[in-house]
């Protein structure tokens, strides 16, 4: 919740109020390996100005975004940290507030829960598209045309 308050802006207030009033649940996804440096993050969020979306992806099977959300169908949102890419420019780690499940609890396209036995153990994102407004943009803005 602190992340949302510190990095979000007015465009994120509705979801903050829903979370505070317990009408929506959110989890902060821990990126890849615990204790790793944010500079070493392999998860990327690539901006596509044609669709006005970011595509979030984790490369290979080695890098996964671990999250309690993999187990709980009631958690509809995740804050995902990914390296921001706009064209050939990389802008370092940024936080995104992403809807990861539909109203019925099913994972959205591009979100995968990996299993250990019968229990989901982590989440992975592959070609997971989120709107530009998912960027928690208090400190960084990306325009519709892709200007940082």
Short mmCIF file of N, CA and C in Angstrom, two decimals:
data_model
loop_
_atom_site.label_atom_id
_atom_site.label_comp_id
_atom_site.label_asym_id
_atom_site.label_seq_id
_atom_site.Cartn_x
_atom_site.Cartn_y
_atom_site.Cartn_z
N UNK A 1 0.82 -1.19 0.00
CA UNK A 1 0.00 0.00 0.00
C UNK A 1 0.86 1.26 0.00
N UNK A 2 1.98 1.22 0.71
CA UNK A 2 2.88 2.36 0.75
C UNK A 2 3.40 2.66 -0.66
N UNK A 3 3.69 1.61 -1.42
CA UNK A 3 4.19 1.79 -2.79
C UNK A 3 3.17 2.57 -3.60
N UNK A 4 1.89 2.21 -3.49
CA UNK A 4 0.85 2.91 -4.25
C UNK A 4 0.77 4.37 -3.85
N UNK A 5 0.84 4.63 -2.56
CA UNK A 5 0.73 6.02 -2.08
C UNK A 5 1.94 6.84 -2.48
N UNK A 6 3.13 6.25 -2.50
CA UNK A 6 4.34 7.00 -2.82
C UNK A 6 4.59 7.14 -4.31
N UNK A 7 4.17 6.16 -5.11
CA UNK A 7 4.48 6.19 -6.54
C UNK A 7 3.27 6.47 -7.42
N UNK A 8 2.08 6.25 -6.90
CA UNK A 8 0.87 6.48 -7.69
C UNK A 8 0.49 7.95 -7.74
N UNK A 9 -0.44 8.26 -8.63
CA UNK A 9 -0.95 9.62 -8.78
C UNK A 9 -2.47 9.58 -8.73
N UNK A 10 -3.12 10.70 -9.08
CA UNK A 10 -4.58 10.76 -9.04
C UNK A 10 -5.25 9.66 -9.85
N UNK A 11 -4.61 9.28 -10.97
CA UNK A 11 -5.22 8.25 -11.82
C UNK A 11 -5.29 6.90 -11.11
N UNK A 12 -4.55 6.71 -10.01
CA UNK A 12 -4.56 5.44 -9.27
C UNK A 12 -5.43 5.51 -8.01
N UNK A 13 -6.05 6.67 -7.73
CA UNK A 13 -6.81 6.84 -6.49
C UNK A 13 -7.98 5.88 -6.37
N UNK A 14 -8.67 5.60 -7.45
CA UNK A 14 -9.82 4.70 -7.39
C UNK A 14 -9.43 3.33 -6.85
N UNK A 15 -8.36 2.76 -7.39
CA UNK A 15 -7.94 1.43 -6.93
C UNK A 15 -7.42 1.50 -5.50
N UNK A 16 -6.74 2.59 -5.13
CA UNK A 16 -6.27 2.73 -3.74
C UNK A 16 -7.47 2.72 -2.79
N UNK A 17 -8.53 3.46 -3.13
CA UNK A 17 -9.73 3.48 -2.28
C UNK A 17 -10.39 2.11 -2.22
N UNK A 18 -10.42 1.40 -3.34
CA UNK A 18 -11.01 0.06 -3.36
C UNK A 18 -10.22 -0.89 -2.48
N UNK A 19 -8.89 -0.78 -2.50
CA UNK A 19 -8.05 -1.63 -1.66
C UNK A 19 -8.25 -1.29 -0.19
N UNK A 20 -8.26 0.00 0.13
CA UNK A 20 -8.43 0.42 1.52
C UNK A 20 -9.79 -0.01 2.07
N UNK A 21 -10.81 -0.03 1.22
CA UNK A 21 -12.14 -0.44 1.64
C UNK A 21 -12.38 -1.94 1.47
N UNK A 22 -11.30 -2.67 1.20
CA UNK A 22 -11.32 -4.13 1.07
C UNK A 22 -12.23 -4.64 -0.04
N UNK A 23 -12.40 -3.84 -1.08
CA UNK A 23 -13.17 -4.30 -2.24
C UNK A 23 -12.25 -4.86 -3.31
N UNK A 24 -10.94 -4.69 -3.13
CA UNK A 24 -9.97 -5.25 -4.06
C UNK A 24 -8.73 -5.61 -3.26
N UNK A 25 -8.04 -6.65 -3.69
CA UNK A 25 -6.81 -7.07 -3.02
C UNK A 25 -5.65 -6.91 -3.98
N UNK A 26 -4.50 -6.54 -3.42
CA UNK A 26 -3.29 -6.32 -4.22
C UNK A 26 -2.13 -7.00 -3.51
N UNK A 27 -1.17 -7.46 -4.29
CA UNK A 27 0.05 -8.04 -3.75
C UNK A 27 1.23 -7.35 -4.42
N UNK A 28 2.29 -7.14 -3.64
CA UNK A 28 3.52 -6.62 -4.23
C UNK A 28 4.33 -7.82 -4.66
N UNK A 29 4.54 -7.96 -5.95
CA UNK A 29 5.29 -9.11 -6.48
C UNK A 29 6.77 -8.90 -6.19
N UNK A 30 7.41 -9.92 -5.63
CA UNK A 30 8.84 -9.87 -5.39
C UNK A 30 9.54 -10.30 -6.67
N UNK A 31 10.41 -9.46 -7.14
CA UNK A 31 11.00 -9.69 -8.45
C UNK A 31 12.10 -10.74 -8.40
N UNK A 32 11.94 -11.76 -9.20
CA UNK A 32 12.96 -12.77 -9.48
C UNK A 32 13.59 -13.34 -8.22
N UNK A 33 14.89 -13.16 -8.04
CA UNK A 33 15.53 -13.77 -6.88
C UNK A 33 15.49 -12.83 -5.70
N UNK A 34 15.12 -13.34 -4.55
CA UNK A 34 15.09 -12.51 -3.35
C UNK A 34 16.49 -11.99 -3.04
N UNK A 35 16.58 -10.75 -2.64
CA UNK A 35 17.86 -10.17 -2.29
C UNK A 35 18.65 -9.68 -3.48
N UNK A 36 18.11 -9.85 -4.68
CA UNK A 36 18.81 -9.38 -5.87
C UNK A 36 18.74 -7.87 -5.99
N UNK A 37 19.64 -7.31 -6.74
CA UNK A 37 19.68 -5.87 -6.96
C UNK A 37 18.64 -5.48 -8.00
N UNK A 38 17.95 -4.35 -7.80
CA UNK A 38 17.00 -3.90 -8.81
C UNK A 38 17.64 -3.69 -10.18
N UNK A 39 18.92 -3.38 -10.21
CA UNK A 39 19.63 -3.19 -11.47
C UNK A 39 19.70 -4.49 -12.26
N UNK A 40 19.68 -5.63 -11.57
CA UNK A 40 19.80 -6.93 -12.21
C UNK A 40 18.46 -7.52 -12.66
N UNK A 41 17.38 -6.80 -12.51
CA UNK A 41 16.06 -7.29 -12.89
C UNK A 41 16.06 -7.65 -14.38
N UNK A 42 15.53 -8.80 -14.70
CA UNK A 42 15.44 -9.24 -16.09
C UNK A 42 14.04 -9.02 -16.66
N UNK A 43 13.04 -8.85 -15.80
CA UNK A 43 11.68 -8.60 -16.26
C UNK A 43 11.64 -7.23 -16.93
N UNK A 44 11.00 -7.17 -18.09
CA UNK A 44 10.94 -5.92 -18.84
C UNK A 44 9.50 -5.49 -19.09
N UNK A 45 9.33 -4.18 -19.22
CA UNK A 45 8.06 -3.58 -19.63
C UNK A 45 8.36 -2.71 -20.83
N UNK A 46 7.98 -3.18 -22.01
CA UNK A 46 8.30 -2.50 -23.26
C UNK A 46 7.07 -1.73 -23.75
N UNK A 47 7.25 -0.42 -23.96
CA UNK A 47 6.13 0.41 -24.38
C UNK A 47 5.88 0.28 -25.87
N UNK A 48 4.60 0.14 -26.23
CA UNK A 48 4.17 0.07 -27.62
C UNK A 48 3.24 1.26 -27.86
N UNK A 49 3.72 2.27 -28.57
CA UNK A 49 2.91 3.47 -28.79
C UNK A 49 1.71 3.21 -29.71
N UNK A 50 1.77 2.17 -30.53
CA UNK A 50 0.63 1.85 -31.41
C UNK A 50 -0.58 1.39 -30.60
N UNK A 51 -0.33 0.64 -29.51
CA UNK A 51 -1.43 0.12 -28.70
C UNK A 51 -1.62 0.89 -27.40
N UNK A 52 -0.67 1.81 -27.08
CA UNK A 52 -0.68 2.57 -25.83
C UNK A 52 -0.61 1.63 -24.62
N UNK A 53 0.22 0.59 -24.76
CA UNK A 53 0.36 -0.42 -23.70
C UNK A 53 1.82 -0.74 -23.44
N UNK A 54 2.06 -1.29 -22.26
CA UNK A 54 3.34 -1.90 -21.94
C UNK A 54 3.17 -3.40 -22.04
N UNK A 55 4.17 -4.06 -22.59
CA UNK A 55 4.18 -5.53 -22.61
C UNK A 55 5.21 -5.98 -21.58
N UNK A 56 4.74 -6.70 -20.56
CA UNK A 56 5.60 -7.17 -19.48
C UNK A 56 5.96 -8.62 -19.75
N UNK A 57 7.26 -8.92 -19.67
CA UNK A 57 7.73 -10.29 -19.92
C UNK A 57 8.90 -10.62 -19.00
N UNK A 58 8.93 -11.88 -18.59
CA UNK A 58 10.04 -12.45 -17.82
C UNK A 58 10.75 -13.43 -18.74
N UNK A 59 12.05 -13.28 -18.97
CA UNK A 59 12.74 -14.18 -19.90
C UNK A 59 12.98 -15.56 -19.30
N UNK A 60 12.76 -16.58 -20.11
CA UNK A 60 13.10 -17.96 -19.72
C UNK A 60 12.40 -18.46 -18.47
N UNK A 61 12.78 -19.64 -18.05
CA UNK A 61 12.20 -20.24 -16.86
C UNK A 61 12.95 -19.86 -15.60
N UNK A 62 14.14 -19.29 -15.76
CA UNK A 62 14.95 -18.95 -14.60
C UNK A 62 14.34 -17.78 -13.83
N UNK A 63 13.81 -16.82 -14.55
CA UNK A 63 13.31 -15.61 -13.91
C UNK A 63 11.80 -15.68 -13.78
N UNK A 64 11.35 -15.69 -12.56
CA UNK A 64 9.93 -15.71 -12.27
C UNK A 64 9.63 -14.62 -11.27
N UNK A 65 8.44 -14.10 -11.30
CA UNK A 65 8.02 -13.13 -10.31
C UNK A 65 7.24 -13.90 -9.25
N UNK A 66 7.86 -14.09 -8.10
CA UNK A 66 7.21 -14.83 -7.03
C UNK A 66 6.14 -13.96 -6.40
N UNK A 67 4.98 -14.54 -6.10
CA UNK A 67 3.91 -13.75 -5.51
C UNK A 67 2.92 -14.66 -4.80
N UNK A 68 2.43 -14.20 -3.67
CA UNK A 68 1.37 -14.91 -2.97
C UNK A 68 0.12 -14.96 -3.84
N UNK A 69 0.04 -14.05 -4.79
CA UNK A 69 -1.12 -13.99 -5.69
C UNK A 69 -1.30 -15.26 -6.50
N UNK A 70 -0.25 -16.03 -6.66
CA UNK A 70 -0.36 -17.27 -7.42
C UNK A 70 -1.32 -18.24 -6.73
N UNK A 71 -1.47 -18.10 -5.43
CA UNK A 71 -2.31 -19.02 -4.67
C UNK A 71 -3.73 -18.53 -4.44
N UNK A 72 -3.94 -17.25 -4.46
CA UNK A 72 -5.21 -16.69 -4.00
C UNK A 72 -5.98 -16.04 -5.14
N UNK A 73 -7.06 -16.67 -5.56
CA UNK A 73 -7.85 -16.15 -6.67
C UNK A 73 -8.52 -14.82 -6.36
N UNK A 74 -8.59 -14.43 -5.07
CA UNK A 74 -9.23 -13.16 -4.70
C UNK A 74 -8.32 -11.97 -4.98
N UNK A 75 -7.02 -12.20 -5.11
CA UNK A 75 -6.09 -11.11 -5.39
C UNK A 75 -6.16 -10.80 -6.87
N UNK A 76 -6.63 -9.60 -7.16
CA UNK A 76 -6.88 -9.20 -8.55
C UNK A 76 -5.78 -8.32 -9.12
N UNK A 77 -4.94 -7.72 -8.27
CA UNK A 77 -3.92 -6.78 -8.71
C UNK A 77 -2.55 -7.16 -8.17
N UNK A 78 -1.52 -6.79 -8.91
CA UNK A 78 -0.14 -6.97 -8.46
C UNK A 78 0.64 -5.72 -8.83
N UNK A 79 1.56 -5.35 -7.95
CA UNK A 79 2.52 -4.30 -8.29
C UNK A 79 3.76 -5.03 -8.78
N UNK A 80 4.09 -4.82 -10.03
CA UNK A 80 5.18 -5.53 -10.68
C UNK A 80 6.32 -4.54 -10.96
N UNK A 81 7.52 -4.93 -10.62
CA UNK A 81 8.70 -4.11 -10.94
C UNK A 81 9.35 -4.69 -12.18
N UNK A 82 9.60 -3.82 -13.15
CA UNK A 82 10.21 -4.25 -14.42
C UNK A 82 11.06 -3.12 -14.96
N UNK A 83 12.07 -3.49 -15.75
CA UNK A 83 12.87 -2.49 -16.44
C UNK A 83 12.04 -1.89 -17.56
N UNK A 84 11.97 -0.59 -17.60
CA UNK A 84 11.18 0.12 -18.60
C UNK A 84 11.98 0.27 -19.88
N UNK A 85 11.37 -0.12 -21.00
CA UNK A 85 11.98 0.04 -22.32
C UNK A 85 11.05 0.85 -23.20
N UNK A 86 11.64 1.84 -23.85
CA UNK A 86 10.91 2.63 -24.85
C UNK A 86 11.81 2.67 -26.06
N UNK A 87 11.43 1.96 -27.10
CA UNK A 87 12.29 1.83 -28.28
C UNK A 87 13.59 1.16 -27.88
N UNK A 88 14.72 1.78 -28.19
CA UNK A 88 16.03 1.23 -27.84
C UNK A 88 16.52 1.71 -26.47
N UNK A 89 15.77 2.63 -25.85
CA UNK A 89 16.17 3.18 -24.55
C UNK A 89 15.68 2.32 -23.39
N UNK A 90 16.57 2.09 -22.42
CA UNK A 90 16.18 1.42 -21.18
C UNK A 90 16.22 2.46 -20.08
N UNK A 91 15.19 2.50 -19.26
CA UNK A 91 15.05 3.53 -18.24
C UNK A 91 15.13 2.98 -16.82
N UNK A 92 15.57 1.76 -16.65
CA UNK A 92 15.72 1.20 -15.31
C UNK A 92 14.41 0.70 -14.73
N UNK A 93 14.45 0.22 -13.48
CA UNK A 93 13.27 -0.38 -12.85
C UNK A 93 12.17 0.64 -12.58
N UNK A 94 10.94 0.25 -12.89
CA UNK A 94 9.75 1.05 -12.61
C UNK A 94 8.68 0.12 -12.07
N UNK A 95 7.74 0.68 -11.33
CA UNK A 95 6.65 -0.11 -10.75
C UNK A 95 5.37 0.07 -11.57
N UNK A 96 4.63 -1.02 -11.71
CA UNK A 96 3.38 -1.04 -12.46
C UNK A 96 2.29 -1.66 -11.60
N UNK A 97 1.13 -1.04 -11.57
CA UNK A 97 -0.04 -1.60 -10.90
C UNK A 97 -0.87 -2.30 -11.96
N UNK A 98 -0.91 -3.64 -11.90
CA UNK A 98 -1.50 -4.43 -12.98
C UNK A 98 -2.65 -5.29 -12.48
N UNK A 99 -3.71 -5.29 -13.24
CA UNK A 99 -4.81 -6.23 -12.98
C UNK A 99 -4.33 -7.58 -13.51
N UNK A 100 -4.33 -8.62 -12.66
CA UNK A 100 -3.83 -9.93 -13.07
C UNK A 100 -4.92 -10.99 -13.17
N UNK A 101 -6.11 -10.69 -12.64
CA UNK A 101 -7.22 -11.65 -12.69
C UNK A 101 -8.51 -10.95 -13.10
N UNK A 102 -9.37 -11.73 -13.75
CA UNK A 102 -10.70 -11.25 -14.07
C UNK A 102 -11.58 -11.30 -12.84
N UNK A 103 -12.82 -10.82 -12.97
CA UNK A 103 -13.75 -10.82 -11.84
C UNK A 103 -14.02 -12.22 -11.30
N UNK A 104 -13.92 -13.23 -12.17
CA UNK A 104 -14.18 -14.61 -11.74
C UNK A 104 -12.94 -15.28 -11.13
N UNK A 105 -11.83 -14.56 -11.04
CA UNK A 105 -10.62 -15.11 -10.42
C UNK A 105 -9.66 -15.79 -11.38
N UNK A 106 -10.01 -15.89 -12.66
CA UNK A 106 -9.10 -16.53 -13.61
C UNK A 106 -7.99 -15.56 -13.99
N UNK A 107 -6.80 -16.10 -14.22
CA UNK A 107 -5.66 -15.28 -14.62
C UNK A 107 -5.88 -14.71 -16.01
N UNK A 108 -5.46 -13.47 -16.21
CA UNK A 108 -5.59 -12.81 -17.51
C UNK A 108 -4.56 -13.36 -18.49
N UNK A 109 -4.78 -13.13 -19.77
CA UNK A 109 -3.83 -13.55 -20.80
C UNK A 109 -2.45 -12.99 -20.50
N UNK A 110 -1.43 -13.83 -20.59
CA UNK A 110 -0.06 -13.41 -20.35
C UNK A 110 0.41 -13.61 -18.92
N UNK A 111 -0.50 -14.00 -18.02
CA UNK A 111 -0.14 -14.27 -16.63
C UNK A 111 -0.21 -15.77 -16.42
N UNK A 112 0.87 -16.34 -15.91
CA UNK A 112 0.91 -17.78 -15.68
C UNK A 112 1.28 -18.05 -14.23
N UNK A 113 0.61 -19.01 -13.63
CA UNK A 113 0.99 -19.48 -12.29
C UNK A 113 1.76 -20.77 -12.49
N UNK A 114 2.98 -20.82 -11.96
CA UNK A 114 3.76 -22.06 -12.05
C UNK A 114 3.40 -22.92 -10.85
N UNK A 115 3.48 -24.22 -11.04
CA UNK A 115 3.01 -25.15 -10.02
C UNK A 115 4.16 -25.92 -9.39
N UNK A 116 4.01 -26.20 -8.12
CA UNK A 116 4.88 -27.14 -7.40
C UNK A 116 3.92 -28.18 -6.85
N UNK A 117 3.92 -29.35 -7.47
CA UNK A 117 2.89 -30.33 -7.13
C UNK A 117 1.55 -29.79 -7.58
N UNK A 118 0.58 -29.73 -6.67
CA UNK A 118 -0.74 -29.21 -6.98
C UNK A 118 -0.91 -27.76 -6.55
N UNK A 119 0.14 -27.15 -6.01
CA UNK A 119 0.04 -25.81 -5.45
C UNK A 119 0.76 -24.78 -6.31
N UNK A 120 0.08 -23.70 -6.70
CA UNK A 120 0.77 -22.64 -7.43
C UNK A 120 1.88 -22.05 -6.56
N UNK A 121 3.07 -21.89 -7.11
CA UNK A 121 4.21 -21.43 -6.32
C UNK A 121 4.67 -20.03 -6.70
N UNK A 122 4.46 -19.63 -7.93
CA UNK A 122 4.90 -18.31 -8.35
C UNK A 122 4.13 -17.88 -9.59
N UNK A 123 4.34 -16.64 -9.96
CA UNK A 123 3.70 -16.12 -11.16
C UNK A 123 4.77 -15.72 -12.16
N UNK A 124 4.40 -15.78 -13.40
CA UNK A 124 5.30 -15.42 -14.49
C UNK A 124 4.48 -14.64 -15.50
N UNK A 125 5.11 -13.68 -16.13
CA UNK A 125 4.44 -12.84 -17.12
C UNK A 125 5.12 -13.00 -18.46
N UNK A 126 4.33 -13.30 -19.48
CA UNK A 126 4.87 -13.47 -20.82
C UNK A 126 3.93 -12.78 -21.81
N UNK A 127 4.43 -11.72 -22.44
CA UNK A 127 3.64 -10.92 -23.36
C UNK A 127 2.34 -10.46 -22.68
N UNK A 128 2.48 -10.04 -21.42
CA UNK A 128 1.35 -9.56 -20.62
C UNK A 128 1.19 -8.06 -20.89
N UNK A 129 0.12 -7.70 -21.55
CA UNK A 129 -0.10 -6.30 -21.95
C UNK A 129 -0.95 -5.57 -20.92
N UNK A 130 -0.45 -4.40 -20.52
CA UNK A 130 -1.16 -3.55 -19.56
C UNK A 130 -1.23 -2.14 -20.13
N UNK A 131 -2.29 -1.39 -19.80
CA UNK A 131 -2.39 -0.03 -20.34
C UNK A 131 -1.29 0.88 -19.79
N UNK A 132 -1.01 1.94 -20.51
CA UNK A 132 0.02 2.89 -20.10
C UNK A 132 -0.25 3.43 -18.70
N UNK A 133 -1.51 3.57 -18.32
CA UNK A 133 -1.85 4.10 -17.00
C UNK A 133 -1.47 3.14 -15.87
N UNK A 134 -1.04 1.91 -16.17
CA UNK A 134 -0.59 0.98 -15.13
C UNK A 134 0.74 1.42 -14.52
N UNK A 135 1.52 2.23 -15.25
CA UNK A 135 2.77 2.75 -14.72
C UNK A 135 2.48 3.63 -13.52
N UNK A 136 3.08 3.32 -12.37
CA UNK A 136 2.95 4.19 -11.21
C UNK A 136 3.84 5.39 -11.49
N UNK A 137 3.22 6.49 -11.85
CA UNK A 137 3.89 7.56 -12.58
C UNK A 137 4.15 8.85 -11.80
N UNK A 138 4.26 8.78 -10.49
CA UNK A 138 4.54 10.01 -9.76
C UNK A 138 5.92 10.58 -10.13
N UNK A 139 6.89 9.70 -10.39
CA UNK A 139 8.26 10.15 -10.67
C UNK A 139 8.67 9.99 -12.12
N UNK A 140 7.86 9.33 -12.91
CA UNK A 140 8.20 9.11 -14.32
C UNK A 140 6.92 9.06 -15.14
N UNK A 141 6.92 9.78 -16.23
CA UNK A 141 5.76 9.81 -17.12
C UNK A 141 6.17 9.27 -18.49
N UNK A 142 5.26 8.59 -19.15
CA UNK A 142 5.46 8.18 -20.54
C UNK A 142 4.25 8.69 -21.31
N UNK A 143 4.51 9.50 -22.34
CA UNK A 143 3.40 10.06 -23.14
C UNK A 143 2.85 9.01 -24.10
N UNK A 144 1.73 9.30 -24.68
CA UNK A 144 1.09 8.41 -25.66
C UNK A 144 2.03 8.14 -26.83
N UNK A 145 2.85 9.12 -27.17
CA UNK A 145 3.78 8.95 -28.29
C UNK A 145 5.07 8.25 -27.89
N UNK A 146 5.22 7.95 -26.58
CA UNK A 146 6.39 7.22 -26.13
C UNK A 146 7.52 8.09 -25.62
N UNK A 147 7.25 9.35 -25.32
CA UNK A 147 8.29 10.21 -24.77
C UNK A 147 8.35 10.01 -23.26
N UNK A 148 9.55 9.89 -22.74
CA UNK A 148 9.80 9.67 -21.31
C UNK A 148 9.99 11.00 -20.63
#
